Coordinates of C-alpha atoms in Angstrom, one line a residue:
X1 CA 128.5 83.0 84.4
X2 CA 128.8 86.0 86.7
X3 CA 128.1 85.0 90.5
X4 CA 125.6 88.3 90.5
X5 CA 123.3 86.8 87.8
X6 CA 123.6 82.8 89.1
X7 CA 122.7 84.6 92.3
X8 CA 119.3 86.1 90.7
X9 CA 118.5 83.3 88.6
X10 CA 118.4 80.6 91.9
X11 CA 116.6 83.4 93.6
X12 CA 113.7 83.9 90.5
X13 CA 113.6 79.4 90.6
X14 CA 113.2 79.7 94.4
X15 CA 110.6 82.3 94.2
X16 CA 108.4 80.7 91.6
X17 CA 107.7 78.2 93.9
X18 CA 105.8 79.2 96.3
X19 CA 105.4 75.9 97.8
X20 CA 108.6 75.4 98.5
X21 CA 109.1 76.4 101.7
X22 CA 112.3 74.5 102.8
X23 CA 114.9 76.3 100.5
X24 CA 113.7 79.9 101.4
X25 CA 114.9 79.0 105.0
X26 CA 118.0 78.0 103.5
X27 CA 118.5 81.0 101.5
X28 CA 117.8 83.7 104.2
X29 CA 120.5 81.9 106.5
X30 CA 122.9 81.7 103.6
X31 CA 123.9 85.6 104.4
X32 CA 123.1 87.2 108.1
X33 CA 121.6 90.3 106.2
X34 CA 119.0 88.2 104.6
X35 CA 118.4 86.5 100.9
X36 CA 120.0 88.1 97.7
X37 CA 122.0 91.1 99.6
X38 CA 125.0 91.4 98.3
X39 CA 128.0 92.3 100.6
X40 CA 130.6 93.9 97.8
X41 CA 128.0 96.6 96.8
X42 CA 127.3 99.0 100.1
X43 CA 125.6 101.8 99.0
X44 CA 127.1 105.1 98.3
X45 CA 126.4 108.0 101.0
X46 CA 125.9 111.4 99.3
X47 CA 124.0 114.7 99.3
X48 CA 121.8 115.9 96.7
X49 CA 123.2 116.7 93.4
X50 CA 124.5 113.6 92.8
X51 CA 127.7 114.9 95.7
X52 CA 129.6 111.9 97.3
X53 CA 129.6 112.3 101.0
X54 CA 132.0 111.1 103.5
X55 CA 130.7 108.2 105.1
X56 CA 132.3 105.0 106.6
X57 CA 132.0 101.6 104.6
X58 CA 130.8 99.8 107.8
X59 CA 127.9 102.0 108.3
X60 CA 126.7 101.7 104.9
X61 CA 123.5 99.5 103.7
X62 CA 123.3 96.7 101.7
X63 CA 121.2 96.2 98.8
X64 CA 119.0 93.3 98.3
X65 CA 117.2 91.8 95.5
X66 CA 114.5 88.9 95.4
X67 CA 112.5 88.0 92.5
X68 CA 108.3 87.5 92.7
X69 CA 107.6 86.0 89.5
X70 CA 105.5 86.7 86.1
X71 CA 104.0 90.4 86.4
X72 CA 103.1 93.3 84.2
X73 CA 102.2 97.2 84.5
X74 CA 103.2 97.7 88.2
X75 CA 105.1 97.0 91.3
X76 CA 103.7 97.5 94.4
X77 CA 104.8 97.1 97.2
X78 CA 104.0 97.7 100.9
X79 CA 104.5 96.0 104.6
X80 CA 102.8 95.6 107.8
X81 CA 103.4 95.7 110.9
X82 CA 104.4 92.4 111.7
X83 CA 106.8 92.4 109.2
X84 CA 105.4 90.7 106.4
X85 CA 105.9 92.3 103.0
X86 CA 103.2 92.7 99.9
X87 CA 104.0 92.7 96.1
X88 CA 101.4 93.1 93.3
X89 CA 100.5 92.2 90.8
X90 CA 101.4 88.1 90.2
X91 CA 100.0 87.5 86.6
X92 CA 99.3 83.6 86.1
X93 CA 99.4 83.4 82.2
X94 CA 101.9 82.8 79.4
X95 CA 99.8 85.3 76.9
X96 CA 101.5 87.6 75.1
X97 CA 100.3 91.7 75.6
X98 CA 97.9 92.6 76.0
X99 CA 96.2 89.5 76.2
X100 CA 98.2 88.9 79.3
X101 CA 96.8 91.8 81.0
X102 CA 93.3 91.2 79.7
X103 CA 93.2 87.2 80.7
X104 CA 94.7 87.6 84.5
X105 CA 94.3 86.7 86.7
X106 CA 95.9 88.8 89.1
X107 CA 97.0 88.1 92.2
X108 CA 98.5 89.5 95.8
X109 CA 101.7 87.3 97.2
X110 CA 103.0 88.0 100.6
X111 CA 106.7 86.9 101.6
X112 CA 107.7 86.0 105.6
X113 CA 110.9 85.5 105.0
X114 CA 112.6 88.7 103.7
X115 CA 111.6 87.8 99.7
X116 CA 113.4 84.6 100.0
X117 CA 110.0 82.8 98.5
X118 CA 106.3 84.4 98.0
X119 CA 103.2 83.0 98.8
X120 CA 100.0 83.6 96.5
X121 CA 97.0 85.1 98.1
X122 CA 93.6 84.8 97.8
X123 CA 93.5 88.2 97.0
X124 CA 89.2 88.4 96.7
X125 CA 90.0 86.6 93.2
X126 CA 90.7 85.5 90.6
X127 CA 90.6 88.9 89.1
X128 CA 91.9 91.2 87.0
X129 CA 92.7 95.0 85.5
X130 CA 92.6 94.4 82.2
X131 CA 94.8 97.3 80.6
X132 CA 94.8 99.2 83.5
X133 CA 97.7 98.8 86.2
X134 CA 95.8 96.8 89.7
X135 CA 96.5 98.9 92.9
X136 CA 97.9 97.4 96.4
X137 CA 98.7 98.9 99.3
X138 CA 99.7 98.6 102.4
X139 CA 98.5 101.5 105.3
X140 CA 100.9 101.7 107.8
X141 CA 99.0 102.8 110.5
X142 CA 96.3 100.3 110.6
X143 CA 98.1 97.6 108.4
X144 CA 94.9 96.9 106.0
X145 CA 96.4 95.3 103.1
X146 CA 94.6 97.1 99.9
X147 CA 93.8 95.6 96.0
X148 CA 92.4 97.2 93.7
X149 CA 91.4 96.6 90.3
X150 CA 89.2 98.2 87.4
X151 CA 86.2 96.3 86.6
X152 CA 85.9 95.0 82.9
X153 CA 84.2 97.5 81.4
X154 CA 87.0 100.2 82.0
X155 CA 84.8 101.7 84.0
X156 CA 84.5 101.4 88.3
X157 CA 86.7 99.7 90.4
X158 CA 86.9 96.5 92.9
X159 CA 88.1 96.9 95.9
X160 CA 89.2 94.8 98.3
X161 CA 91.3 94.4 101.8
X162 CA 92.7 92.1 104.1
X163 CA 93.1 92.9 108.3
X164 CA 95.1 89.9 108.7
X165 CA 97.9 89.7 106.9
X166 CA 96.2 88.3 103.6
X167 CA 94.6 85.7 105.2
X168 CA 91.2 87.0 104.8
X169 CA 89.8 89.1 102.1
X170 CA 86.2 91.2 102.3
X171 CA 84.8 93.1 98.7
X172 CA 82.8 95.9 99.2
X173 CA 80.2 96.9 96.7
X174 CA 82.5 98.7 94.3
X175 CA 83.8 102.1 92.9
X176 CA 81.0 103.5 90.2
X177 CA 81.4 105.1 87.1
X178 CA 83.5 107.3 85.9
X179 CA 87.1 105.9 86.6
X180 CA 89.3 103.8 84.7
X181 CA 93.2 104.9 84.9
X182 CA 95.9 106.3 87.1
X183 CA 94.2 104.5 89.6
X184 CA 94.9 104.9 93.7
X185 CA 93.5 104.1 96.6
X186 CA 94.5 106.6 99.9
X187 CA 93.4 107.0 103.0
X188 CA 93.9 108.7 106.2
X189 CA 92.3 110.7 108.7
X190 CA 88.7 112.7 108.7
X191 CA 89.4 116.3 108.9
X192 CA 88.3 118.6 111.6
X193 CA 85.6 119.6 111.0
X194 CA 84.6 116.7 108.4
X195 CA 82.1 113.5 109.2
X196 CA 83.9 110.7 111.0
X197 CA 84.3 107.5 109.1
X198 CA 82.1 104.5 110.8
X199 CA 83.7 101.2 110.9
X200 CA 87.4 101.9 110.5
X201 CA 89.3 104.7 111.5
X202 CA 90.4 106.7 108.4
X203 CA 87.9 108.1 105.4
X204 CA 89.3 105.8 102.4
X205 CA 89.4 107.9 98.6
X206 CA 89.5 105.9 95.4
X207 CA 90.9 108.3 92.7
X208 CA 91.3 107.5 88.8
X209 CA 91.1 109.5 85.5
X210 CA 87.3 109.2 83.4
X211 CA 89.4 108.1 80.4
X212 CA 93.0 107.6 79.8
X213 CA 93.0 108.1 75.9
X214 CA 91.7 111.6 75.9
X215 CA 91.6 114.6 78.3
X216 CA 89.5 114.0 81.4
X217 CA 88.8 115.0 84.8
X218 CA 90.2 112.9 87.9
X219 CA 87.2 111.7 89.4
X220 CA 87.5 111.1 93.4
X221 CA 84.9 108.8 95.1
X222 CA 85.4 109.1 99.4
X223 CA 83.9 106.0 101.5
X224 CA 83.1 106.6 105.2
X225 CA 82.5 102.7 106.0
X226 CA 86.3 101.2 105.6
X227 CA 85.7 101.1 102.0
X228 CA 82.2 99.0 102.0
X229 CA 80.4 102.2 99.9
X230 CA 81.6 104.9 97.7
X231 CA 80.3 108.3 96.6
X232 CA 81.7 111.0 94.1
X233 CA 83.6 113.7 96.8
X234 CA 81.5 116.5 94.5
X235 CA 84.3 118.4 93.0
X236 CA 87.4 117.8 90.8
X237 CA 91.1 118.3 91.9
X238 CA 92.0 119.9 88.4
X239 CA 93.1 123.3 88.3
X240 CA 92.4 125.5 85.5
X241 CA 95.4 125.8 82.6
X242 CA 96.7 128.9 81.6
X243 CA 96.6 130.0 78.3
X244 CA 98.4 127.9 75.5
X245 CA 98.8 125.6 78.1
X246 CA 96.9 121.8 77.9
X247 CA 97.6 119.0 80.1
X248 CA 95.2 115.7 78.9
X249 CA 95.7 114.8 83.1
X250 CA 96.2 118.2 84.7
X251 CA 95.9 116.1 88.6
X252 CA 97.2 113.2 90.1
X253 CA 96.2 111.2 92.9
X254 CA 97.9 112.2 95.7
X255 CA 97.7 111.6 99.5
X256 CA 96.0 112.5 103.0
X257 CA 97.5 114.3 104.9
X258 CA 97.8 114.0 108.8
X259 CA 95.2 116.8 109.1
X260 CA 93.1 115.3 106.8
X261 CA 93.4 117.5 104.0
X262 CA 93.8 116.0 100.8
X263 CA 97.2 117.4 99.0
X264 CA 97.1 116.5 95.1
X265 CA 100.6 117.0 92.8
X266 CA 99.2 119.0 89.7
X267 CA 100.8 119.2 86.2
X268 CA 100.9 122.6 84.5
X269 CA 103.0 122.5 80.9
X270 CA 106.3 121.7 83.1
X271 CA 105.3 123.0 86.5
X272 CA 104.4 121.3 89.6
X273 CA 101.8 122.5 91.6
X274 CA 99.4 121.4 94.1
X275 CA 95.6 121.4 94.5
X276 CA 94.1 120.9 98.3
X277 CA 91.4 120.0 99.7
X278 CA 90.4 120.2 103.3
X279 CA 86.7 119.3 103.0
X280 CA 87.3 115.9 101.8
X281 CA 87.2 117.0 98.4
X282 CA 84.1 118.9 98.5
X283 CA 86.4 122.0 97.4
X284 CA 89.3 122.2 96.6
X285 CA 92.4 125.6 96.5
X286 CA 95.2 125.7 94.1
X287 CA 98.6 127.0 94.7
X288 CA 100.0 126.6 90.9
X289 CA 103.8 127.1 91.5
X290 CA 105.7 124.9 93.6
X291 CA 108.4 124.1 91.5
X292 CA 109.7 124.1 87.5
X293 CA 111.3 121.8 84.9
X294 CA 108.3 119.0 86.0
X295 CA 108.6 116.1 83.6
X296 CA 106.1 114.1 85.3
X297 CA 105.3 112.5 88.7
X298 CA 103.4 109.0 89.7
X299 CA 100.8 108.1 91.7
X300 CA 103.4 107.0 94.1
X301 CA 105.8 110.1 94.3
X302 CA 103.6 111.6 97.5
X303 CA 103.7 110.9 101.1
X304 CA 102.6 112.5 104.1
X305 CA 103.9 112.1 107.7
X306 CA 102.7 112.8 111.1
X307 CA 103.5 115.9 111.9
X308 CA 102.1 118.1 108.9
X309 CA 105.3 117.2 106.6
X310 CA 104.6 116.3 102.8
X311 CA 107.0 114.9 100.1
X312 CA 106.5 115.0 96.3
X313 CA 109.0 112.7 94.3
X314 CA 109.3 113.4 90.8
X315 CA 111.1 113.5 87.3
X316 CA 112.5 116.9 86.5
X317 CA 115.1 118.6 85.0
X318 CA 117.8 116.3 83.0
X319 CA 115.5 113.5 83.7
X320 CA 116.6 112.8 87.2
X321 CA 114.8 112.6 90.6
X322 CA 113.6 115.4 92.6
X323 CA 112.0 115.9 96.2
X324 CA 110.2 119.2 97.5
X325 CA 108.7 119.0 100.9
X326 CA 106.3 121.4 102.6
X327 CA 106.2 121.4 106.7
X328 CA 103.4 124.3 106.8
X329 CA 100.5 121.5 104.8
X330 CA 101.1 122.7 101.7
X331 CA 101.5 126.6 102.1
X332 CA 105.2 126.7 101.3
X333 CA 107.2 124.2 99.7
X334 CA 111.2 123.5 99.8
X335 CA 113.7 123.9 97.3
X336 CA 113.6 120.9 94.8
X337 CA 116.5 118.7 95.9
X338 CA 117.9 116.1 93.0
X339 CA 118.1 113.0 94.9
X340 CA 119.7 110.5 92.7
X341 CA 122.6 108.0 92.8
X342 CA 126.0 109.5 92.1
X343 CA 126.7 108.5 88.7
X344 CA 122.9 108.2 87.4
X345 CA 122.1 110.2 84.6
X346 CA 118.8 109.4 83.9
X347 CA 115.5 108.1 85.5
X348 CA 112.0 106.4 84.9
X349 CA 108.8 105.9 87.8
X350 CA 110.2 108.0 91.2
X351 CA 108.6 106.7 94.4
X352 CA 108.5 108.1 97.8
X353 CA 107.5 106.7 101.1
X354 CA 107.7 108.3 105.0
X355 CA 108.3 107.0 108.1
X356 CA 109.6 109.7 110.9
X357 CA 109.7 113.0 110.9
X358 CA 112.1 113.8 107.1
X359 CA 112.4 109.9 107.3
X360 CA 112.2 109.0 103.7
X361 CA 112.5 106.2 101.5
X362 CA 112.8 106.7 97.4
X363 CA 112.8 104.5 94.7
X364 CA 113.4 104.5 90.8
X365 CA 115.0 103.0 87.4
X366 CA 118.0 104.7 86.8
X367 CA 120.7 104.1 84.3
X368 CA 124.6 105.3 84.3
X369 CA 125.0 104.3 80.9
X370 CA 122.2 105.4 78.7
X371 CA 121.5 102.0 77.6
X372 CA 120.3 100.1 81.0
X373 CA 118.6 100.7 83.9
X374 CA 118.9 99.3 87.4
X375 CA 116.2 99.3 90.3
X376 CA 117.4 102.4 92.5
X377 CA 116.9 102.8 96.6
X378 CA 117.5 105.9 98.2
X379 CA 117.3 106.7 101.9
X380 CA 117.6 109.6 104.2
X381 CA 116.6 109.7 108.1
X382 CA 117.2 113.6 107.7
X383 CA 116.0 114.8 104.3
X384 CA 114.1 118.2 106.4
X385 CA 118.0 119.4 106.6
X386 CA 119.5 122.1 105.6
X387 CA 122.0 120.0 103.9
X388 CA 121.0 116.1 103.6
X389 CA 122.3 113.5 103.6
X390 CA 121.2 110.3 101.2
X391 CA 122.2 106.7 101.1
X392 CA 122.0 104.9 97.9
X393 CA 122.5 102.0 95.9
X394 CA 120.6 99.6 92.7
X395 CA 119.1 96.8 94.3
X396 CA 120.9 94.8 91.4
X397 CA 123.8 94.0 90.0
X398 CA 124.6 96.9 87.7
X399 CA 126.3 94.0 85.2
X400 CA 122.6 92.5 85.3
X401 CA 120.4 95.1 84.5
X402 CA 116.8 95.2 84.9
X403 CA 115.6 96.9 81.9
X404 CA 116.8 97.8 78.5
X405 CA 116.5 100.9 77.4
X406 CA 115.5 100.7 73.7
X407 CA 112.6 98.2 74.7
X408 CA 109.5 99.8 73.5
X409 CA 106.7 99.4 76.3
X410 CA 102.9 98.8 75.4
X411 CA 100.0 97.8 77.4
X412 CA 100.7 94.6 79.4
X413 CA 104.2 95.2 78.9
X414 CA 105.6 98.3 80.3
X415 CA 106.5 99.3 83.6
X416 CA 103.6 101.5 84.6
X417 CA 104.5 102.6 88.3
X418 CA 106.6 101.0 91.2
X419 CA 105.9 101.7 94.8
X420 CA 107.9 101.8 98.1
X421 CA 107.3 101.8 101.6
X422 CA 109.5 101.5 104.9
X423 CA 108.7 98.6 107.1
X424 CA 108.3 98.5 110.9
X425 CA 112.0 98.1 111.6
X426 CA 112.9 101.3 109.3
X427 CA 113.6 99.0 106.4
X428 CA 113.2 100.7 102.8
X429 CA 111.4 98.5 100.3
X430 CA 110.3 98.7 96.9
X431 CA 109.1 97.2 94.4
X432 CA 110.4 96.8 89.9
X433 CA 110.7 95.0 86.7
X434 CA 113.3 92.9 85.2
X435 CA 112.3 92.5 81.9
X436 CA 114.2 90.6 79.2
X437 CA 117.8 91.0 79.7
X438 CA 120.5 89.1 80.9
X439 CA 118.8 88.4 84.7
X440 CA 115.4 87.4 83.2
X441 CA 115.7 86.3 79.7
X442 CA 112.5 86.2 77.7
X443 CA 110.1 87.6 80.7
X444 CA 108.8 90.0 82.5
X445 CA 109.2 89.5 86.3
X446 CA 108.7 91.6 89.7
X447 CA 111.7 92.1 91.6
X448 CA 111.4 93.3 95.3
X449 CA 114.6 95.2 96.8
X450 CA 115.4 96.8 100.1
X451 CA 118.5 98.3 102.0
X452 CA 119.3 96.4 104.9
X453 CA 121.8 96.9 107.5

C-alpha cells in the first residue's frame, strides 16, 4: 500500500474517534509541522497563469491533510482566534442520499490539535438542512462561531452561534420566509450613516434564494441584535438581464465590506458583475461588467479586508480559477488573474479568504489529469502586485485523489461548496470531500487541509 494512502487511512480511524484523545497527541508530534503534512510535497511557487516561479525549496509550505468524518453538501471551514479550527457539517447516519441529508443530524466539530482528532459540538442540535447545504462560519474579528441551517419546510433558516469556542450555543428566533438555497450568513460593520447594531458589534445578513428549482429573487434579511431578530433589508440584489439573456440566480451572497457596504458577485450569461449596497440593502447600484468568460462563483469566492480591498474567486475561462480585486470598494476592479496550480487544468468550488492587506488564501478541486481531482491551497501575501506571486500545492496525495471525476453528484451526495479561512498565525485552511476512491473507499468524508510552514 502506498505510505500516502496508509497515512490517510490512520488519520480518517484517528479522526472518527473523537474520544480518543491520546493518539491525536501522538500524531501531531509524529512530524514537527503538525499531523498528515507531508514533507516530499512542498508546494510549487508560481505567478498567475499557471508560470513556475523561482523560489527556494526551504521556503516553501507544506501541505497537510486530516480527515473529519461522514459529511455531505459542504465544507466549511473557519478558525478563531485562539487557534482552534471549525468544520461542518458532521452527518451521523449511514442513509443513502438523500435520506442522509434529510435524517441528520448535523453537527459542528472543532479540532485543538491541528486536525489530528475532532470533537463533536453541541452545535444548538441535533439538527438538520435537509437538501440544502448547513452554513458555518467563523468571523474573524470577533470569533463568533456561526451554524446555520434551513428549517424543514425549505423555507426560513436556524441560526445559531457560539462566543466560546463551541462550548456554548444561543438560537435566536429564526430567519422567515422566503429563503431556502445558496444559503450564507455575513456580517460586518454598520455603515455610516446606517443604524448601529445593539448587542454585538457588526449588523449580521442572512442571504438565500426563494427557490432553488426555478428562477427567484435572493432574498436578504439584516439583524441588528447579534442575530437574535431578522427582517427583510427591503430590496433585492438582482440586477436586471439584458435582452436574450436569463440567469435562474442572477446574485450571490456576497460579503461586507469594511465600510459597511454590502458588495454582491452578480451573474450575467457569462459575466461577472457586482451589485452594492451601502444602505444595508435598502438600495442597491449595479456596475454589470467586471470581468468575462464567468462560469460561475460560490458563496465562498468573496472576501473583504480592512482597508477597502475586495476579492472575487471564481470559475472562468478553461474552467480554471480566477481572482479580480477592487481597492476603490467596488468602483474599479483588477485584471482577472488565473490563480491555479501549475499543471491544473481544470477546477470545481473556488474559495477565497483575507487576512492583511492582498493577504489571500484560495481553495479548490483541481485535477491534472481529467479524470481526478485533488483538494487545492493557494496562497499569496502579495496578490495587490503588479506581478504576484502564489504558493501552491493539493492538500493530498495526488496518487490518492479525493474525487473522481465521472461520479455523478445529487442531493446529499455532491460537493456543494468548500470554504477557507486564514487562522491567527497566517495559516491557510480549508475545508473538501474525499469521496469514494482509493483514500475513502465507499464514503463520503470531510477532509480539512492547510499549508504550514
Amino acid at each position: 500500500m502506498r505510505p500516502s494512502i496508509l497515512r490517510g487511512l490512520l488519520g480518517l480511524t484517528a479522526s472518527l474517534s473523537v474520544a480518543a484523545l491520546p493518539a491525536p497527541i501522538a500524531a501531531a508530534a509524529a512530524h514537527p509541522s503538525g499531523p498528515g503534512c507531508d514533507q516530499a510535497r512542498p508546494a510549487v511557487a508560481h505567478y498567475s497563469g499557471g508560470v513556475r516561479a523561482p523560489g527556494r525549496r526551504r521556503s516553501a509550505p507544506l501541505p497537510c491533510e486530516t480527515f473529519v468524518g461522514t459529511t455531505s453538501e459542504a465544507a466549511a471551514v473557519g478558525v478563531t482566534r485562539s487557534g482552534s479550527v471549525f468544520y461542518a457539517p458532521l452527518l451521523e447516519n449511514t442513509s443513502p442520499p438523500p435520506q442522509n441529508t434529510l435524517q441528520g443530524p448535523e453537527w459542528v466539530v472543532r479540532s485543538r490539535d491541528l486536525g489530528a482528532s475532532w470533537t463533536k459540538l453541541d452545535s444548538a442540535g441535533p439538527r438538520t438542512a435537509g437538501l440544502v447545504p448547513p452554513w458555518m462560519s467563523v468571523d474573524p474579528e470577533t470569533s463568533r462561531v456561526w451554524f446555520t441551517t434551513t428549517l424543514p419546510a425549505l423555507c426560513g433558516a436556524q441560526v445559531s452561534w457560539s462566543d466560546d469556542d463551541g462550548t456554548r450555543w444561543h438560537t435566536g428566533a429564526g430567519v422567515p420566509c422566503p429563503s431556502q438555497g445558496g444559503e450564507k450568513l455575513l456580517e460586518g460593520p454598520p455603515p455610516a450613516s446606517g443604524p448601529r447594531p445593539v448587542g454585538y458589534p457588526h449588523v449580521v445578513y442572512y442571504c438565500a434564494n426563494a427557490t432553488d428549482i426555478a428562477p427567484s429573487n435572493l432574498w436578504c434579511y439584516r439583524s441588528l441584535d447579534g442575530g437574535e431578530t431578522f427582517a427583510f433589508t427591503g430590496a433585492f440584489p438582482d440586477p436586471p438581464q439584458p435582452p436574450g439573456c436569463s440567469e435562474r440566480h442572477p446574485s450571490r451572497p456576497g460579503v461586507v465590506g469594511s465600510d459597511g457596504a454590502l458588495y454582491f458577485p452578480t451573474i450575467s450569461c457569462g459575466t461577472l458583475g457586482v451589485a452594492i449596497s451601502r444602505d444595508e440593502g435598502a438600495t442597491w447600484q449595479f456596475r454589470p461588467n467586471v470581468a468575462s468568460g464567468l462560469e460561475d462563483i460560490y458563496t465562498t469566492g468573496t472576501a473583504a479586508g480592512r482597508q477597502g480591498d475586495l476579492y472575487f474567486a471564481y470559475r472562468g475561462p478553461g474552467d480554471l480559477p480566477y481572482v479580480t480585486t477592487s481597492t476603490d470598494r467596488g468602483v474599479t476592479w483588477s485584471k482577472p488573474a488565473m490563480v491555479a496550480a501549475p499543471g491544473v487544468r481544470a477546477v470545481r468550488r473556488v474559495a477565497v479568504a483575507v487576512r492583511g492587506r492582498g493577504e489571500v488564501g484560495l481553495a479548490y478541486a483541481g485535477t491534472t489529469d481529467g479524470a481526478h481531482f485533488n483538494g487545492y491551497i493557494t496562497e499569496s501575501h502579495n496578490v495587490l502586485a503588479h506581478r504576484p506571486r502564489f504558493w501552491s500545492a493539493s492538500v493530498n496525495d495526488p496518487s490518492a485523489p479525493l474525487i473522481n471525476a465521472a461520479d455523478a453528484e445529487t442531493f446529499g451526495d455532491r460537493f456543494f461548496y468548500g470554504g477557507v479561512a486564514i487562522g491567527p498565525d497566517g495559516t491557510v485552511w480549508a475545508g473538501f470531500h474525499c469521496a469514494k476512491t482509493i483514500a475513502c473507499p465507499g464514503r463520503r468524508v470531510g477532509v480539512v487541509g492547510r499549508l504550514t510552514r
